[in-house]
Short mmCIF file of C-alpha atoms and ligand atoms in Angstrom, two decimals:
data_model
loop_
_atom_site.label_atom_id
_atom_site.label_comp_id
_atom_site.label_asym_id
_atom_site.label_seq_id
_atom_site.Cartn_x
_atom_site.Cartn_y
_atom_site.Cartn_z
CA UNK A 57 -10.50 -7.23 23.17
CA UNK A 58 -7.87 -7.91 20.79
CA UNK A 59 -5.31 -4.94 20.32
CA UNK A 60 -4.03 -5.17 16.43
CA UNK A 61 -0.90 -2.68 15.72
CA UNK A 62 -1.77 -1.10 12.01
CA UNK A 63 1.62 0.67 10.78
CA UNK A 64 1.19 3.09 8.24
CA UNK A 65 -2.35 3.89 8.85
CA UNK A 66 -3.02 7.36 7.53
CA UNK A 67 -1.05 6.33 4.46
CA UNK A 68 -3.16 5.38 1.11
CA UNK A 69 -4.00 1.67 1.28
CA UNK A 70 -3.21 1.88 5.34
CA UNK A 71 -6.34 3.99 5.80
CA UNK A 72 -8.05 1.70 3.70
CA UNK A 73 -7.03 -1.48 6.19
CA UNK A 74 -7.80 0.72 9.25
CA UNK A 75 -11.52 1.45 7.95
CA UNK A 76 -12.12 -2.72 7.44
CA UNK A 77 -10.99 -3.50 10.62
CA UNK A 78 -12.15 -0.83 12.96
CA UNK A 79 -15.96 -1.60 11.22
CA UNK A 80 -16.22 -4.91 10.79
CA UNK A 81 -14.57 -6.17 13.62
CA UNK A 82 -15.64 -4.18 17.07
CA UNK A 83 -14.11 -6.70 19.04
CA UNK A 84 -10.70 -5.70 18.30
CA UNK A 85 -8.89 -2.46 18.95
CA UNK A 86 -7.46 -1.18 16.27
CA UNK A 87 -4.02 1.01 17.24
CA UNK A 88 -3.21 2.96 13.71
CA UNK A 89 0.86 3.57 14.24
CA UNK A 90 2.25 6.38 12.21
CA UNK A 91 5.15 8.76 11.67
CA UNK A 92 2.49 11.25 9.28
CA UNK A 93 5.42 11.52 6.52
CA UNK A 94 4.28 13.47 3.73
CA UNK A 95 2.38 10.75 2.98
CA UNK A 96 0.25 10.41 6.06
CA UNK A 97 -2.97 11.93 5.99
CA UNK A 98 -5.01 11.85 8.77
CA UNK A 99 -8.26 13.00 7.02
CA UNK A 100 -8.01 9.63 5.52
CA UNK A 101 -9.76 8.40 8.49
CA UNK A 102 -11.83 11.52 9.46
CA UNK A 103 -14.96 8.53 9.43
CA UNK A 104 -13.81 6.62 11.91
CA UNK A 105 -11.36 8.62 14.25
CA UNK A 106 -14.21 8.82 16.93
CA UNK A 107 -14.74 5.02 16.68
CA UNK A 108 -14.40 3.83 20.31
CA UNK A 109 -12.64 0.29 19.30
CA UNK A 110 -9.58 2.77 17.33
CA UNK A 111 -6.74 5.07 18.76
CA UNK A 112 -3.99 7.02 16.86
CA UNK A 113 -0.53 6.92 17.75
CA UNK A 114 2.24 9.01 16.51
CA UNK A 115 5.55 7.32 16.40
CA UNK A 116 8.35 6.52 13.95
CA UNK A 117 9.45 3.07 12.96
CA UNK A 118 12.85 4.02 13.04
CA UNK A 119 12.55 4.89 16.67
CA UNK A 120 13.69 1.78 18.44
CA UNK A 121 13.42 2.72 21.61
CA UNK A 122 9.58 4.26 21.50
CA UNK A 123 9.12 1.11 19.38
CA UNK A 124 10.17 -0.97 22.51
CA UNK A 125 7.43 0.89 25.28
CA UNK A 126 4.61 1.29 23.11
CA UNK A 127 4.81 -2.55 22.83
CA UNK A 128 6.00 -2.69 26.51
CA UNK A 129 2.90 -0.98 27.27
CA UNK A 130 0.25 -2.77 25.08
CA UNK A 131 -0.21 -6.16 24.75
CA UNK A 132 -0.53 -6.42 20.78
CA UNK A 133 -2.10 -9.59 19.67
CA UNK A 134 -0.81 -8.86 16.51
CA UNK A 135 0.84 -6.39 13.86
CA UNK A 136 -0.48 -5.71 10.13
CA UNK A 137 2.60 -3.42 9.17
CA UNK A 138 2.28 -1.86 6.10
CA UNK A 139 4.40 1.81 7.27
CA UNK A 140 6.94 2.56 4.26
CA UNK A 141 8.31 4.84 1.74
CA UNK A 142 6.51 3.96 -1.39
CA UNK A 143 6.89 5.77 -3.97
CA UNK A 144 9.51 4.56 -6.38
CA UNK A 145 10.81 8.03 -7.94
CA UNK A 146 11.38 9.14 -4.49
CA UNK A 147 13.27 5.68 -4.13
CA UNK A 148 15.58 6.82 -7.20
CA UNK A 149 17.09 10.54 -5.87
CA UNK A 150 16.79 9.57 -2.11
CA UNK A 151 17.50 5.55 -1.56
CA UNK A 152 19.09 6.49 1.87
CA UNK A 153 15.41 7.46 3.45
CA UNK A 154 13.82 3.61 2.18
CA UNK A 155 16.89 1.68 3.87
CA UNK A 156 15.88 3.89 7.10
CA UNK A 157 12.37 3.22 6.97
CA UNK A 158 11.57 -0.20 5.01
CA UNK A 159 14.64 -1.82 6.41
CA UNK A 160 15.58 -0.59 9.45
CA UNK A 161 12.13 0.13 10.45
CA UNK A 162 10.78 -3.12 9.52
CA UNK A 163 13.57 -4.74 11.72
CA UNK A 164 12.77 -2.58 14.41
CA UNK A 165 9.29 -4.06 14.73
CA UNK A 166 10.37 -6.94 14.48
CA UNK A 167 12.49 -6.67 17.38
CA UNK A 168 9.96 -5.05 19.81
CA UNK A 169 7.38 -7.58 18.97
CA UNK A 170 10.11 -10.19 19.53
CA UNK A 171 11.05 -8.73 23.14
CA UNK A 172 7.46 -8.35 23.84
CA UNK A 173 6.03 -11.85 22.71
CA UNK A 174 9.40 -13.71 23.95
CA UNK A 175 7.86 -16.19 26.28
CA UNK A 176 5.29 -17.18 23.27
CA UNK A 177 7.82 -17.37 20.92
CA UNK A 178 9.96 -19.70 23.47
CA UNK A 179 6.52 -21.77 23.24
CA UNK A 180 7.82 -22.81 19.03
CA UNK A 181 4.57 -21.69 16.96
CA UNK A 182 3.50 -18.51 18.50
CA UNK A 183 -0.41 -19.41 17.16
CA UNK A 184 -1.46 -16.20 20.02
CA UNK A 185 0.17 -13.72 17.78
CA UNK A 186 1.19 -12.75 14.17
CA UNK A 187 3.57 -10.17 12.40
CA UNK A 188 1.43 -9.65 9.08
CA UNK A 189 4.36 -8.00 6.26
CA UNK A 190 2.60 -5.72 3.49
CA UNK A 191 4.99 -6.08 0.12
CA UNK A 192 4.82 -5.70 -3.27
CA UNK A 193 4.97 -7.47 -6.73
CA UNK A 194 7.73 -5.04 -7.06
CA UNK A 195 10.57 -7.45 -5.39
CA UNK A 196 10.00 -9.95 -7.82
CA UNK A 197 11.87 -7.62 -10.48
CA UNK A 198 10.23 -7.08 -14.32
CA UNK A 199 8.61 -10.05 -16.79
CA UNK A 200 9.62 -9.51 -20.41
CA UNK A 201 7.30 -13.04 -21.60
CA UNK A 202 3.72 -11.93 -21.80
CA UNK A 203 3.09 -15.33 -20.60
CA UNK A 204 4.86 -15.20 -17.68
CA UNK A 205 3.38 -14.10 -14.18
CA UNK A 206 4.64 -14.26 -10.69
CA UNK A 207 4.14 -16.66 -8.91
CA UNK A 208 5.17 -17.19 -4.57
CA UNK A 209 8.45 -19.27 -5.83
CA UNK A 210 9.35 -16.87 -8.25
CA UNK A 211 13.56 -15.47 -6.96
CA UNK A 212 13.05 -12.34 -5.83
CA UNK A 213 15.30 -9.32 -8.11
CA UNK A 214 14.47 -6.17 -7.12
CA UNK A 215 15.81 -3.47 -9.69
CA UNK A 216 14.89 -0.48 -8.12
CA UNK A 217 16.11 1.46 -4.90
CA UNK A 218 12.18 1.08 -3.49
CA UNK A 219 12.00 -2.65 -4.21
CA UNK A 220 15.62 -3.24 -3.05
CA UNK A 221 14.69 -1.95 0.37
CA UNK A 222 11.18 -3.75 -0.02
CA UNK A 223 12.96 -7.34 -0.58
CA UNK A 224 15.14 -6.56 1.96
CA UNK A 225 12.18 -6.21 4.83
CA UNK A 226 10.54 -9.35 3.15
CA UNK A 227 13.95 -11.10 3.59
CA UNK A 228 14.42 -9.84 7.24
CA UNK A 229 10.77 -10.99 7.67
CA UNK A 230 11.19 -14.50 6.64
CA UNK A 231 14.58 -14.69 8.72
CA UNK A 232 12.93 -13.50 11.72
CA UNK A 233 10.48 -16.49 11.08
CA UNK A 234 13.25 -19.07 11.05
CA UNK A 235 15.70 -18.53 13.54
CA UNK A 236 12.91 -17.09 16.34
CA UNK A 237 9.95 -18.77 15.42
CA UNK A 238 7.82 -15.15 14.92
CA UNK A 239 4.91 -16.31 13.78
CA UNK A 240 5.24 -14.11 10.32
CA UNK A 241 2.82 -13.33 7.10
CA UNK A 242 3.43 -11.98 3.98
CA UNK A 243 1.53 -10.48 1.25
CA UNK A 244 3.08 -9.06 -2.27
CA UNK A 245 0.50 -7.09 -4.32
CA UNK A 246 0.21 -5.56 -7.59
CA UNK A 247 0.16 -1.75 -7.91
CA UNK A 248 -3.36 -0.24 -5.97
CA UNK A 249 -5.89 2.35 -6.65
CA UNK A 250 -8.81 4.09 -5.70
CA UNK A 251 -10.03 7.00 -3.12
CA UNK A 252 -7.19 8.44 -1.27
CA UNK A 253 -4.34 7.99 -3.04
CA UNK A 254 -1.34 10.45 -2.71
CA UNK A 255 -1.40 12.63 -6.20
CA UNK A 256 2.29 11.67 -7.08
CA UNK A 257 1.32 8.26 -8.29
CA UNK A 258 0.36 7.50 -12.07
CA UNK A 259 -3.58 7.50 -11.27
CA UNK A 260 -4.16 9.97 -8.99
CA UNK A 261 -1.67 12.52 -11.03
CA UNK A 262 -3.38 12.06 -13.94
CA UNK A 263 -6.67 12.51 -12.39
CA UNK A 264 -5.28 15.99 -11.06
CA UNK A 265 -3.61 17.19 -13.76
CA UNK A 266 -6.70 16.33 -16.33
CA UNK A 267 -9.05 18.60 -13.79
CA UNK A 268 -6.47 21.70 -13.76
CA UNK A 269 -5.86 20.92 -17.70
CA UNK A 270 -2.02 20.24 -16.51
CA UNK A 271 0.15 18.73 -19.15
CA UNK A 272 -0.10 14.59 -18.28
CA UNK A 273 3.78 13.26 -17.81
CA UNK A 274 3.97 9.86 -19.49
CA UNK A 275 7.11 8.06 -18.90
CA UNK A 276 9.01 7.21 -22.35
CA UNK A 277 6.70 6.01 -24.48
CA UNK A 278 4.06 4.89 -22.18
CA UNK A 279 4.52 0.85 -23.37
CA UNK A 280 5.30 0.17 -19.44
CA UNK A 281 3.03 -2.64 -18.10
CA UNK A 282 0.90 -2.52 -14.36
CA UNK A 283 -1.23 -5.18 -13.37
CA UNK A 284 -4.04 -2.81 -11.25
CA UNK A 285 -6.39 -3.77 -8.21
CA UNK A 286 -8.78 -1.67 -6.51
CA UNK A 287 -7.25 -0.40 -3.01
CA UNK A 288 -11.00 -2.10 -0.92
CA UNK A 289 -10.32 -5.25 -2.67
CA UNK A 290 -6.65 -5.24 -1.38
CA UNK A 291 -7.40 -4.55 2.40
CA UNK A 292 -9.88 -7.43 1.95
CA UNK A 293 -7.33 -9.76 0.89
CA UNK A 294 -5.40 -8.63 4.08
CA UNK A 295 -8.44 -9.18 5.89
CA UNK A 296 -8.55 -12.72 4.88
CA UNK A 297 -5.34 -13.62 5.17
CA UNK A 298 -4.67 -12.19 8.80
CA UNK A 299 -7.32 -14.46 9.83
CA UNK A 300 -6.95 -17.23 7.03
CA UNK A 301 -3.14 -17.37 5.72
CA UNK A 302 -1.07 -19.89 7.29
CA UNK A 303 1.95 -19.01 9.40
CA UNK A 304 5.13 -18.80 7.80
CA UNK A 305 3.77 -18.67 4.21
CA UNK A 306 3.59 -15.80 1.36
CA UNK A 307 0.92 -14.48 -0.92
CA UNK A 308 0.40 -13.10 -4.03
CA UNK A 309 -2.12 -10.72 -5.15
CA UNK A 310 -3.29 -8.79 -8.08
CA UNK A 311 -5.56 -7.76 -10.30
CA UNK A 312 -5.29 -9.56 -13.30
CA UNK A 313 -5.42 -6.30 -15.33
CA UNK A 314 -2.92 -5.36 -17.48
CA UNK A 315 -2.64 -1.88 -18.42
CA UNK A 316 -0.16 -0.66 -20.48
CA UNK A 317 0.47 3.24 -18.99
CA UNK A 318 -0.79 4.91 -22.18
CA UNK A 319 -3.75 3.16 -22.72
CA UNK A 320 -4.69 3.47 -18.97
CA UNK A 321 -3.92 7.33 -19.29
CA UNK A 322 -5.80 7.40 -22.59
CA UNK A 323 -9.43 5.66 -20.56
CA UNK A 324 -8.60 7.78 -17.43
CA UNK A 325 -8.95 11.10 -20.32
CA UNK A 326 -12.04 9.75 -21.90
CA UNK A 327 -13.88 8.86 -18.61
CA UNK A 328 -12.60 12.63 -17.35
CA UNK A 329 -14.02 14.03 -20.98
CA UNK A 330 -17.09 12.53 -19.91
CA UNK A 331 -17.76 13.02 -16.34
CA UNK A 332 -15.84 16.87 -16.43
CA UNK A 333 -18.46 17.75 -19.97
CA UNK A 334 -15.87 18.17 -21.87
CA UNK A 335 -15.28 17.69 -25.42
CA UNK A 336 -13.71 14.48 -26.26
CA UNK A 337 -9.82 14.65 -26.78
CA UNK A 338 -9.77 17.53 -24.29
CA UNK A 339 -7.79 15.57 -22.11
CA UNK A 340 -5.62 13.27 -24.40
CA UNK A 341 -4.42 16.41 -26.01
CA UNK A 342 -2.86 17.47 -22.50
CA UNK A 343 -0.57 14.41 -22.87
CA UNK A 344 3.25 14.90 -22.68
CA UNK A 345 5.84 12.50 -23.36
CA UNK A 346 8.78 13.02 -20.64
CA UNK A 347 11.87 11.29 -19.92
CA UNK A 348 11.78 7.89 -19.02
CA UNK A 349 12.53 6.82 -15.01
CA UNK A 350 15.35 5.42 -14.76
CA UNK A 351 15.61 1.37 -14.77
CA UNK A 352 11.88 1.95 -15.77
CA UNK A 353 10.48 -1.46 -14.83
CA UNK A 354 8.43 -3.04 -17.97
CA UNK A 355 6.01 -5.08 -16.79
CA UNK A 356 5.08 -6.46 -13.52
CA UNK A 357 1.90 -9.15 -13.42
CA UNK A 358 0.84 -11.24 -10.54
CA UNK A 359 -0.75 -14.92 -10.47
CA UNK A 360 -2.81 -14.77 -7.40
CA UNK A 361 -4.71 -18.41 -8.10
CA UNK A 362 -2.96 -19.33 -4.43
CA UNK A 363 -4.99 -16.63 -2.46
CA UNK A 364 -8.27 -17.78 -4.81
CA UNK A 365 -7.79 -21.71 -4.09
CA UNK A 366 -6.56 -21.70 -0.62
CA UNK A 367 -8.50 -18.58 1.09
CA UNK A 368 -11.10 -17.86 -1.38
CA UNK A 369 -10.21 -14.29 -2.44
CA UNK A 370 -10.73 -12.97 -5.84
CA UNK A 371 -10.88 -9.49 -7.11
CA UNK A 372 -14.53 -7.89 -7.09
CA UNK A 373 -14.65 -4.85 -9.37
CA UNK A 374 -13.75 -5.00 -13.10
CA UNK A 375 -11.30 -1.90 -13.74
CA UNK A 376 -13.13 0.14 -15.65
CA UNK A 377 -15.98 0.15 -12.74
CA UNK A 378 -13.23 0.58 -10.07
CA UNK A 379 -11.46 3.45 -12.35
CA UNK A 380 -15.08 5.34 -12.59
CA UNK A 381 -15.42 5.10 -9.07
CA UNK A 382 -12.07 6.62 -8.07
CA UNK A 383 -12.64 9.34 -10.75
CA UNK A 384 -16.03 9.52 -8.99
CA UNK A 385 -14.30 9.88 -5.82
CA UNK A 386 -11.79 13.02 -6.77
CA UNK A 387 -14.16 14.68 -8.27
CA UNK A 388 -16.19 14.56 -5.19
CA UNK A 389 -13.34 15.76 -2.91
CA UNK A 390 -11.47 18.38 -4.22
CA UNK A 391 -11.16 19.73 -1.07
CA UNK A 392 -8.90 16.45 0.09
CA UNK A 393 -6.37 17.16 -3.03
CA UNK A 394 -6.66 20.73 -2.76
CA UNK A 395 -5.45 19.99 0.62
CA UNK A 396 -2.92 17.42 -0.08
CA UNK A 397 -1.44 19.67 -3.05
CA UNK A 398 -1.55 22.92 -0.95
CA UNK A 399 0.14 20.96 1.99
CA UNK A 400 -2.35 22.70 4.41
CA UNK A 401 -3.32 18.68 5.25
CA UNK A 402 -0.58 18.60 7.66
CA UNK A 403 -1.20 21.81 9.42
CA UNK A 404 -4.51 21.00 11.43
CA UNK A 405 -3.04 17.56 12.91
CA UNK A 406 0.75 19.40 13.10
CA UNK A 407 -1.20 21.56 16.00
CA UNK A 408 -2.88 18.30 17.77
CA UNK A 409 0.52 16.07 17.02
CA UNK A 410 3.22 17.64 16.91
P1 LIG B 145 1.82 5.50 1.40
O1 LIG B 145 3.11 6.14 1.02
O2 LIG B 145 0.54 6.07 0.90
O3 LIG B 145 1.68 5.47 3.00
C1 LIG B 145 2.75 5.13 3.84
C2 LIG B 145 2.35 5.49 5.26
O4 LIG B 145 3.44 5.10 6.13
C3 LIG B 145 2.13 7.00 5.48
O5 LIG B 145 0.97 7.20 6.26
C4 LIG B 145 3.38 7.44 6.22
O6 LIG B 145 3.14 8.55 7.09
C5 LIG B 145 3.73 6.18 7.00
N1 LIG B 145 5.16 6.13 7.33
C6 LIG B 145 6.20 6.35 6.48
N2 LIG B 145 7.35 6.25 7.16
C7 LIG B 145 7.03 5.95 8.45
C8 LIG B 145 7.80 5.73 9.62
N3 LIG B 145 9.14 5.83 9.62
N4 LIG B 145 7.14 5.42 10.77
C9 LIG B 145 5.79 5.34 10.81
N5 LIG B 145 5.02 5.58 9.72
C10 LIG B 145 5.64 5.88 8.56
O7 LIG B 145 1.97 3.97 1.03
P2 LIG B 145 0.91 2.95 0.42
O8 LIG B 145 0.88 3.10 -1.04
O9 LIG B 145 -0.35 3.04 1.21
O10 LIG B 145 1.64 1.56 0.73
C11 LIG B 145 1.47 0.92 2.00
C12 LIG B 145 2.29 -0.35 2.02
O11 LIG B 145 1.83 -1.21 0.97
C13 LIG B 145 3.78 -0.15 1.78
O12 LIG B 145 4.49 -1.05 2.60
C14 LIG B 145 3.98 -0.49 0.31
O13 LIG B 145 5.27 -0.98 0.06
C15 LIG B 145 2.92 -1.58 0.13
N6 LIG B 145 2.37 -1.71 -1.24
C16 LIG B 145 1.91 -0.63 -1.91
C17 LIG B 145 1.34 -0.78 -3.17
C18 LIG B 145 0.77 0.40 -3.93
O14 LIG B 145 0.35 0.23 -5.10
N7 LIG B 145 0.67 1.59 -3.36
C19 LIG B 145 1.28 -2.05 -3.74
C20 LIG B 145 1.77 -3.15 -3.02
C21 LIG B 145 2.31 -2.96 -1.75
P1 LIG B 146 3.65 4.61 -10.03
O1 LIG B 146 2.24 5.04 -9.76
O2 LIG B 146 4.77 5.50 -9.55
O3 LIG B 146 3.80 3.13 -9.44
P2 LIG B 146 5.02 2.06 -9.63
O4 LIG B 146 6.20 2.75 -10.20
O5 LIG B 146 5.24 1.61 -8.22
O6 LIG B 146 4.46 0.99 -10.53
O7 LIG B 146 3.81 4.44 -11.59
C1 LIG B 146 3.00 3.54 -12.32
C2 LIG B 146 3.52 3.52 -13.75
O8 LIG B 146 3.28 4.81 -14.35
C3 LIG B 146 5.02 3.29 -13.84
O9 LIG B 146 5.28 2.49 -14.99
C4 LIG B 146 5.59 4.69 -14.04
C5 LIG B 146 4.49 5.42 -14.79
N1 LIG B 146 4.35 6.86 -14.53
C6 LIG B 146 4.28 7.76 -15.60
O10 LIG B 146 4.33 7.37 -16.79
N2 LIG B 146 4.11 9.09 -15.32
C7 LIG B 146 4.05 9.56 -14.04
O11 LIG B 146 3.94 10.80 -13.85
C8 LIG B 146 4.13 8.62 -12.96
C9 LIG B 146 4.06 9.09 -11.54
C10 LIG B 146 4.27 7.28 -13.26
#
């Protein structure tokens, strides 16, 4: 059986990745590695926590030394690491904390899985193991030219404390690569959504705030541009290119759905409208121009055609199908955000955890 080291796990597209590969593949054991931050939720994975082919393991990235004996003690064929800070607000009044985690975390990892795969790094190649990186579109900085997308070339320039910290594990990543031969992946994707995600994002606030009729916080004047893919279609894309990528490369993915923030806010209220019975404008009328985020990225957009020519992968749901679905989804369990805004998420596992 192959062990495979998921970081991150109980986080919102982590949970996601854990799901794929703990069902479809029963011949691998699937070790979900996380710290359970704020943003770890273990109920994430409620369906598949008795699955015999997956174990939880509590541990923090910036512990070096656990780092070192977990992989001591387990003989990881590989690591799909996706454990980070994410959210970039957070990123803004706190940059210390994503250094710690994205950065010194992510080297870390890299050094335990180093120590631990030494003699089959010695052997240049590695092809027994890989170190898969989850990134973002973020480190490629903002696109001002609607024409222009990003491509795998494109210089990296991150402009926020998040995607600082983010190109700064990517850069580590591809160093590690180089001078010790880790047989390394990376991935940079577009901004995700669907079930699970933590309520301080765009989507998932919105969706919140519309079903308590809570004002709806638009940043400036809502002209900011996000290129959006369904969270499923992401953790297939990791899916394929853990098995598929070639060592030592990068790729891109994305939606190829450009939302400007208002007009996404402005379908999320009439799909709410709809599905909640209310009268149309109910929700649009809850919407509240704030003060913009500072260094407010404009527009991020990803050319993905690599991931589509080489390994196949396209997007699967159009985003008005994926949008109902996750709409679908919150509606369905309030009892998850009731949980995740009441923080009473954290107290069941806090007893079995720690
Ligand atoms: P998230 O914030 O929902 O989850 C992060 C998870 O990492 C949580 O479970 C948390 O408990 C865990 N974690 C945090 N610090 C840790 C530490 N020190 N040790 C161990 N575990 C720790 O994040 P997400 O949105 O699911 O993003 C996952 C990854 O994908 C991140 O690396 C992020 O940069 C990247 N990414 C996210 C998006 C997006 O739209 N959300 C897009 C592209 C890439
Ligand atoms: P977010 O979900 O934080 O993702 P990211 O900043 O990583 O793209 O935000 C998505 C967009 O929505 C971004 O342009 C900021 C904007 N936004 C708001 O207008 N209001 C909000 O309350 C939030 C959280 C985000």
């Amino acid at each position: 059986m192959k062990k495979i080291l998921i970081t991150g796990g109980a986080g919102f597209i982590g949970s996601h990745v854990v799901r794929r590969f703990v069902n479809q593949y029963p011949d691998y054991h699937i070790y979900n590695l996380d710290a359970l931050t704020y943003a770890g939720n273990l109920e994430n994975l409620r369906d598949v926590e008795d699955a015999a082919n997956y174990t939880f393991v509590k541990g923090d990235i910036t512990d070096a030394v656990f780092l070192d004996e977990l992989f001591a003690n387990t003989d990881f064929y590989g690591v799909v690491h996706l454990a980070a800070e994410s959210h970039v607000d957070r990123s803004i009044s706190d940059p210390l904390a994503f250094v710690v985690t994205n950065v010194i975390g992510t080297v870390n990892l890299l050094n335990a899985a180093r120590k631990a795969w030494k003699d089959d790094l010695a052997n240049r190649g590695a092809t027994n193991r890989l170190f898969y990186h989850v990134s973002t579109d973020e480190v490629y900085g903002e696109l001002h030219d609607p024409n222009e997308f990003f491509l795998e070339t494109t210089s990296y320039d991150p402009r926020s404390p998040y995607s600082a910290s983010k190109a700064s594990s990517d850069h580590f990543v591809r160093a590690y690569h180089n001078t010790y031969k880790m047989p390394v992946v990376i991935s940079n994707c577009s901004n995700n959504y669907g079930p699970n995600h933590f309520p301080e994002k765009l989507i998932p606030l919105m969706i919140h705030n519309i079903m308590q009729k809570k004002p709806l916080p638009v940043y400036g004047k809502g002209e900011n541009v996000r290129d959006w893919l369904y969270v499923e279609d992401h953790a297939r894309a990791i899916d394929t290119i853990f098995h598929r990528g070639k060592v030592g490369e990068t790729y891109n993915i994305g939606g190829h759905n450009e939302w400007k923030n208002l007009d996404l806010v402005l379908l999320l209220c009439k799909i709410m409208d709809d599905k909640l019975g209310r009268e149309p404008g109910t929700a649009e009328s809850l919407i509240t121009y704030v003060t913009d985020r500072a260094g407010h990225d404009l527009r991020y957009a990803i050319d993905a055609t690599r991931l589509k020519t080489e390994l196949g992968w396209e997007p699967s749901l159009q985003f008005e199908e994926g949008l109902e679905k996750t709409v679908d989804w919150y509606l369905e369990n309030q009892a998850w955000l009731d949980n995740v805004t009441s923080g009473n998420y954290k107290k069941y596992y806090e007893e079995m955890y720690g």
